[in-house]
Coordinates of C-alpha atoms in Angstrom, one line a residue:
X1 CA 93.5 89.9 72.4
X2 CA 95.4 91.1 69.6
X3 CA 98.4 91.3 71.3
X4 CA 98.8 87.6 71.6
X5 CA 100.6 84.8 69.7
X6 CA 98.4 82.1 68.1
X7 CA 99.2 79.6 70.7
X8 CA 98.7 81.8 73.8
X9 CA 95.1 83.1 72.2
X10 CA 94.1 79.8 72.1
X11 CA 95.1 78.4 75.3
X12 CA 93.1 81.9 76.8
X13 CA 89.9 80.7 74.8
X14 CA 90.5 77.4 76.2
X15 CA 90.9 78.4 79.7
X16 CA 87.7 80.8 79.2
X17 CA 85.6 78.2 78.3
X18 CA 86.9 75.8 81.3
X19 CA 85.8 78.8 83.4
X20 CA 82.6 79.0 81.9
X21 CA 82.1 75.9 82.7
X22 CA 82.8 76.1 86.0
X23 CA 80.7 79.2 86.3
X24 CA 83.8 81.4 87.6
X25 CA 82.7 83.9 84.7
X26 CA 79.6 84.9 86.1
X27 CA 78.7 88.3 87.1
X28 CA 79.5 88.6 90.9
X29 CA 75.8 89.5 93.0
X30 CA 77.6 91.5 95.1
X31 CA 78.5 94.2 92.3
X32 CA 76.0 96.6 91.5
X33 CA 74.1 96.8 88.0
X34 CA 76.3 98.9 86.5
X35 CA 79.6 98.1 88.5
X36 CA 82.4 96.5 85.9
X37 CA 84.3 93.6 86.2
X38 CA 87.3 94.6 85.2
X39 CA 89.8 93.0 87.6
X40 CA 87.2 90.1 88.8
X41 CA 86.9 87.9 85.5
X42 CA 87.5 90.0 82.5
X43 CA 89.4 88.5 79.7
X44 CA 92.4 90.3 81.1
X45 CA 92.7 89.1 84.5
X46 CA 92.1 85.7 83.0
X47 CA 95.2 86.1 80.9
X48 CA 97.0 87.2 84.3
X49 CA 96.2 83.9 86.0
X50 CA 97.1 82.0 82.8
X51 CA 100.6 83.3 82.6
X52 CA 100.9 82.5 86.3
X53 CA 100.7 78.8 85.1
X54 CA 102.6 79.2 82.3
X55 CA 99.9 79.6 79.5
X56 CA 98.8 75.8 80.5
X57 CA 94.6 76.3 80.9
X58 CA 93.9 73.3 83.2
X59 CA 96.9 74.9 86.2
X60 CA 95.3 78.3 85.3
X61 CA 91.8 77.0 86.6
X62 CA 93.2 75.3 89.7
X63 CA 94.4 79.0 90.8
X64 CA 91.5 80.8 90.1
X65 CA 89.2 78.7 91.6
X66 CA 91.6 79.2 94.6
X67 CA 91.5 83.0 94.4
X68 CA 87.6 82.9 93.7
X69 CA 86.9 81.0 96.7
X70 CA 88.7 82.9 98.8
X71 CA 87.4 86.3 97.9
X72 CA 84.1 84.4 98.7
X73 CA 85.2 83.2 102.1
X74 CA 86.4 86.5 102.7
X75 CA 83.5 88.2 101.3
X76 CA 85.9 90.4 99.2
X77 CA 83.5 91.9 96.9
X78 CA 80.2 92.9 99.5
X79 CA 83.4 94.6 101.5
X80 CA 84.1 96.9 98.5
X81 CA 81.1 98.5 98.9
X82 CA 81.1 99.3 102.5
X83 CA 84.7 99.0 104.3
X84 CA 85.1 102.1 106.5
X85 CA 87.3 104.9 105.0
X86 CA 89.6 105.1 107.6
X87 CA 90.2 100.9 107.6
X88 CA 90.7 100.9 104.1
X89 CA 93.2 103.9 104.3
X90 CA 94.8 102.7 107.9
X91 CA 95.8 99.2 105.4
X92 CA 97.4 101.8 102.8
X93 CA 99.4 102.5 105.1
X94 CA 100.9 98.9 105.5
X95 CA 101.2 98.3 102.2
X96 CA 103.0 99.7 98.6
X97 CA 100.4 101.9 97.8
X98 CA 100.1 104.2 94.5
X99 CA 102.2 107.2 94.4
X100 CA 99.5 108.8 91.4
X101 CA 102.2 108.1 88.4
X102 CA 102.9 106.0 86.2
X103 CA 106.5 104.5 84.6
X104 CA 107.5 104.6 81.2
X105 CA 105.6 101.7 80.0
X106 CA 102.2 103.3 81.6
X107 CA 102.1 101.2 84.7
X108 CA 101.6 102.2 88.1
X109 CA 104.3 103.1 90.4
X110 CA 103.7 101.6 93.8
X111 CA 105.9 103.1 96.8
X112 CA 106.6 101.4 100.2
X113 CA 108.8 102.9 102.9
X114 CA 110.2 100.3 105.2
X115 CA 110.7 102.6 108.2
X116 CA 107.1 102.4 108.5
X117 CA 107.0 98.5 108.8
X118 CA 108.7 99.0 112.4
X119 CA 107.1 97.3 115.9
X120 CA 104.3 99.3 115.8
X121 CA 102.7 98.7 112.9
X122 CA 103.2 94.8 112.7
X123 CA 101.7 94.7 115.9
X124 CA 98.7 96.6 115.0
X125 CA 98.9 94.2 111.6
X126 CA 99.0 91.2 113.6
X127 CA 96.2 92.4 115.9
X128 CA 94.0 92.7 112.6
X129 CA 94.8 89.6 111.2
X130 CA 93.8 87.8 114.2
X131 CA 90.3 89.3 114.4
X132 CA 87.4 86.7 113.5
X133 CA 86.5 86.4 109.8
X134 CA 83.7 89.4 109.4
X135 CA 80.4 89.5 107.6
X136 CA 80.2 92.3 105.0
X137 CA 78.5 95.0 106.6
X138 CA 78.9 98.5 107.4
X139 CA 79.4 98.4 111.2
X140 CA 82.0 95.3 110.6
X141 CA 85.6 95.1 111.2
X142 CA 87.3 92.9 108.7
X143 CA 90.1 91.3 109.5
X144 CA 93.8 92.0 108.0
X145 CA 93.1 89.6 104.9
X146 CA 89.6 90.8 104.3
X147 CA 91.1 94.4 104.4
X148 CA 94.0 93.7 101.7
X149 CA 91.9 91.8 99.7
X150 CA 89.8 94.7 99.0
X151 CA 93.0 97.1 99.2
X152 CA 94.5 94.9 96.0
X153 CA 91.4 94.9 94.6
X154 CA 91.3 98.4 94.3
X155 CA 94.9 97.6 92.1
X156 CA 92.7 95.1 90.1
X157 CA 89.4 96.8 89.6
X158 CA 90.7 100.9 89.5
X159 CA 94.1 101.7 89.1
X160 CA 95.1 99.7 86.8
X161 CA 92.1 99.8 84.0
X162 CA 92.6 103.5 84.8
X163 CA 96.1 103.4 83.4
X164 CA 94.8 100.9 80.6
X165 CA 92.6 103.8 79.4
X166 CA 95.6 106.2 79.0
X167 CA 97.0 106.6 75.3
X168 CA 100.3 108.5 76.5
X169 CA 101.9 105.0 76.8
X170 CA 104.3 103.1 74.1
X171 CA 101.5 100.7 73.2
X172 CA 98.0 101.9 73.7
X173 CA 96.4 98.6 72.3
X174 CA 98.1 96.3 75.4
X175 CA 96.3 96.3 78.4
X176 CA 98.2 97.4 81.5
X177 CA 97.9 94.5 83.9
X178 CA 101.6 94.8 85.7
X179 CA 103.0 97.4 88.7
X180 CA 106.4 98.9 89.1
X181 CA 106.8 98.6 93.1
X182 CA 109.8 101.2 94.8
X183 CA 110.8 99.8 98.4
X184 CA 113.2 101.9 100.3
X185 CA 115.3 99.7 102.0
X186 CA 117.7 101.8 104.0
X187 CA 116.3 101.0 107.8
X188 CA 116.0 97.9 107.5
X189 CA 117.5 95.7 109.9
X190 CA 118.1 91.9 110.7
X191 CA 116.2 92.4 113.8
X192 CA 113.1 94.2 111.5
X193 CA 113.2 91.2 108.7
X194 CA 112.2 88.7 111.5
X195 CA 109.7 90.4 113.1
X196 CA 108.3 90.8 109.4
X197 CA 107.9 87.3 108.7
X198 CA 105.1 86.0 109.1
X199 CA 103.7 89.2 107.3
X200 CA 105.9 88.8 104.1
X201 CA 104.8 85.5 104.0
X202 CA 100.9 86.1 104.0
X203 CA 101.1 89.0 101.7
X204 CA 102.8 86.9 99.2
X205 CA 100.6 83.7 99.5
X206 CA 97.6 86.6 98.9
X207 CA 99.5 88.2 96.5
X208 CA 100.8 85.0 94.3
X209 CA 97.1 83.3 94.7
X210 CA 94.7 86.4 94.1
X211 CA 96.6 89.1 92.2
X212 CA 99.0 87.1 90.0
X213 CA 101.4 88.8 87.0
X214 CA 100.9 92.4 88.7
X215 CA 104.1 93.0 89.1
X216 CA 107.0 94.4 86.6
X217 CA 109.9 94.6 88.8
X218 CA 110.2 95.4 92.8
X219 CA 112.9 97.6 93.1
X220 CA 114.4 97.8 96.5
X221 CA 116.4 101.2 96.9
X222 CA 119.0 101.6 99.5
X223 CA 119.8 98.1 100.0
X224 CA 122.1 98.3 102.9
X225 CA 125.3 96.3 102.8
X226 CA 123.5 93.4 104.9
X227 CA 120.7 92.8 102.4
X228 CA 122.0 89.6 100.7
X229 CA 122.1 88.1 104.7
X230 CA 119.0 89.1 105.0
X231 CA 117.3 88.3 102.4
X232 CA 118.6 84.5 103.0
X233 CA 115.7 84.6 105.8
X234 CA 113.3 87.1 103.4
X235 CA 113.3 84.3 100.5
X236 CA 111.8 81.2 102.6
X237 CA 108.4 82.9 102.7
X238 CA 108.4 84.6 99.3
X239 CA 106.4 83.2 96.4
X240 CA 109.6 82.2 94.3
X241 CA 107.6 84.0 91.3
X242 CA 107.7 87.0 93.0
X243 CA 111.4 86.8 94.4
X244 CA 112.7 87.0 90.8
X245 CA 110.9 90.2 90.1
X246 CA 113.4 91.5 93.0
X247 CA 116.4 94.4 91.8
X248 CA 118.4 94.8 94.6
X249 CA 119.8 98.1 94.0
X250 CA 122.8 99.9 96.2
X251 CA 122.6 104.3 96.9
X252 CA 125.2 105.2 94.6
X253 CA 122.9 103.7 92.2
X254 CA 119.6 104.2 92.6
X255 CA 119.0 107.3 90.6
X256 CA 120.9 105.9 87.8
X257 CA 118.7 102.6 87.9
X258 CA 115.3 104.3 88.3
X259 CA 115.8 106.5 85.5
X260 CA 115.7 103.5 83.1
X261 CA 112.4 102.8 83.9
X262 CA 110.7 105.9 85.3
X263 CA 110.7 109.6 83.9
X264 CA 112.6 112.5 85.9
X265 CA 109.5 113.7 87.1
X266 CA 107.7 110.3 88.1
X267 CA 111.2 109.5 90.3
X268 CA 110.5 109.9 94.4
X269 CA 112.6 113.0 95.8
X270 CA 114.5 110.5 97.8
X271 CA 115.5 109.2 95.4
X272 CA 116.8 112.0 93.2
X273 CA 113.6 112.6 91.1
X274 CA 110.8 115.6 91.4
X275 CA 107.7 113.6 93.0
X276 CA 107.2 114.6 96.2
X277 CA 106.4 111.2 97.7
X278 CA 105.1 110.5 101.5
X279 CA 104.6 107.7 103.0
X280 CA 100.6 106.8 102.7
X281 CA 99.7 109.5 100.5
X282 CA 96.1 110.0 98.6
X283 CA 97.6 109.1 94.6
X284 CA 99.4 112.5 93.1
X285 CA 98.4 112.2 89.6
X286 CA 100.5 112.5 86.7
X287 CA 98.9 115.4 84.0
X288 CA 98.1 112.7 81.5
X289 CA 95.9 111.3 83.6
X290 CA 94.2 114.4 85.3
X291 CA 93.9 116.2 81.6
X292 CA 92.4 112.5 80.2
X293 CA 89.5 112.3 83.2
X294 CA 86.7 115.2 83.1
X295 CA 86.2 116.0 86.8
X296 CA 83.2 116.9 89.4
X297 CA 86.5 118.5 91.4
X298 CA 87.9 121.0 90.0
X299 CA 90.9 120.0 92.0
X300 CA 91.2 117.2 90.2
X301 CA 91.9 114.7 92.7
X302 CA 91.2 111.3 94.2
X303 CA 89.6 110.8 97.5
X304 CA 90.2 108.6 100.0
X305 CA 89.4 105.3 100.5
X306 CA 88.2 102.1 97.4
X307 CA 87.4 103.5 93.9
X308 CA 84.9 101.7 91.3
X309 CA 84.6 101.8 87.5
X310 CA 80.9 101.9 87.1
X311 CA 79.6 102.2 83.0
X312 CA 77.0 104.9 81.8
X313 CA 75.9 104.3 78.3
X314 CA 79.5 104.7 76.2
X315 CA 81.6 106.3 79.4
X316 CA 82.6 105.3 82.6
X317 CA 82.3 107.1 85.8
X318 CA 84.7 106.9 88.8
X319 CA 82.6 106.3 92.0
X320 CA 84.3 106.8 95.5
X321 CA 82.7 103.5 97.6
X322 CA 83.1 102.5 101.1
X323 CA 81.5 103.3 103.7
X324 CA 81.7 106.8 106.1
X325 CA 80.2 107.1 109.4
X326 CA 79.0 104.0 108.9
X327 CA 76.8 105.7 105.7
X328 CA 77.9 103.8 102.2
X329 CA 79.0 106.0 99.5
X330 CA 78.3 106.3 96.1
X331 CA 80.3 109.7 94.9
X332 CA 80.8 110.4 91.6
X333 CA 84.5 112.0 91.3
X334 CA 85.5 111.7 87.6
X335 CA 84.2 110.4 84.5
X336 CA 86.0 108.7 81.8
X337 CA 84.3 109.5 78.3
X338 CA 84.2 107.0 75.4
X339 CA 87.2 107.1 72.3
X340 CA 85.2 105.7 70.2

């Protein structure tokens, strides 16, 4: 990558060839012919493991022969292609999920509402995650971490080589591998932070292991006067990593903070902006993108459920997946035409 110093190009070229080695670059059998691998074990996501470990090849391979074998275990990839709509969009739900924009550096803004991490929804979480380990198939169940495995992937694999692909960013030549994440902290509660333990702690073991570097900052908004109390508990089962990525970030402030990183428009209404956010909404795109895709809808939207890059000839095509009535998909939405 041009973007990298001497030293860090040659510890990704070492690391490469320690993957290729190890056979980790091969093209996954569960993808179809024409899926890409963007997200799986491109040259990017290599780099994002790599700065994980501190540009040091040998650590790098350790991880991502981790992450590798646990997508396998989980059979990550084969539940791409058929995960039921309504599982993969009940998981949105429990997770940050994209809002449809992007910050000032071009990366995605993710949005999580805590309000909706309440007794309910844990329990229904914890429900999920105790379910057997499930074969890929489209009248399976997966379980919680087969479920936001492929939800993440779907960070991995779509959203983010999406916003790679968009020119209306400081520096079009860098690959956008990283995530602004918005958390609205203003319900929670002592009592809420330790039911929500043992879930913070999974998502950030799956998070650290699997989806390493693909976050910017986590932004919590409306961090009641409490916070620092609570997050004395929070920080035991947080990837350390990921807890300095953390701005803790008061009312009064919040608009004032937000606007250094995120345009007006971009900003959640609750937050003082224009975006009409709501919690576990389909993505709201930004017009850059929209104007950048050519679409079969003239509504220019993005369905529910997982989303795939899959190449034709010089373009790419965006290719709703998953499964419906237990019927896979294959729909063409958008198509993403060659610069070249």
């Amino acid at each position: 990558m041009d973007c990298l110093k001497a030293d860090e190009a040659a510890a990704l070229v070492t690391f490469s060839q320690l993957c290729t080695e190890q056979g980790l670059l091969k093209r996954p059998s569960e993808l179809s012919e024409n899926d890409v691998v963007d997200g799986i074990n491109d040259e990017t996501a290599l780099l994002r493991f790599l700065q994980a470990r501190q540009m040091k090849p040998q650590d790098a391979l350790k991880q991502f022969q981790q992450a590798a074998t646990f997508h396998a275990e989980k059979n990550v990839h084969a539940f791409y292609s058929v995960i039921s709509v309504d599982d993969y969009e009940d998981t949105r739900r429990l997770y940050p999920h994209w809002t449809g924009r992007r910050d000032k550096q071009g990366q995605p803004i993710m949005m999580l509402n805590l309000v909706h991490l309440q007794n309910e929804a844990i329990t229904r979480w914890t429900e999920t995650r105790n379910m057997p380990c499930a074969d890929a198939s489209v009248t399976s169940s997966p379980d919680m971490a087969q479920r936001v495995s492929v939800f993440h992937d779907g960070l991995t694999r779509f959203i983010l080589p999406l916003c790679t692909a968009m020119n209306d960013r400081p520096d079009s030549s860098i690959p956008v591998t990283k995530s602004t994440y918005l958390v609205d902290a203003s319900t929670l509660s002592l009592k809420q932070v330790w039911g929500m333990k043992y879930f913070i702690q999974e998502v950030s073991w799956i998070l650290f292991t699997c989806y390493p570097e693909t976050i910017q900052h986590i932004i919590v908004c409306n961090a009641p006067s409490s916070f620092w109390m609570m997050w004395n508990i929070i920080k035991k089962f947080v990837d350390p990593r990921t807890a300095d990525k953390l701005v803790i970030v008061k009312s009064a402030d919040v608009y004032s903070t937000l606007e250094t990183y995120i345009d007006h428009a971009n900003i959640p209404k609750q937050f003082g902006g224009e975006l009409a956010y709501q919690h576990g909404m389909l993505p709201d795109l930004d017009e850059g993108i929209r104007q950048t895709l050519f679409w079969v809808d003239p509504k220019k939207c993005l369905p529910p459920g997982p989303l795939k890059w899959v190449q034709d000839g010089k373009n790419r095509k965006v290719i709703a997946t998953g499964s419906v009535g237990s019927i896979e998909r294959s729909e063409e939405i958008a198509v993403l035409r060659s610069q070249e």
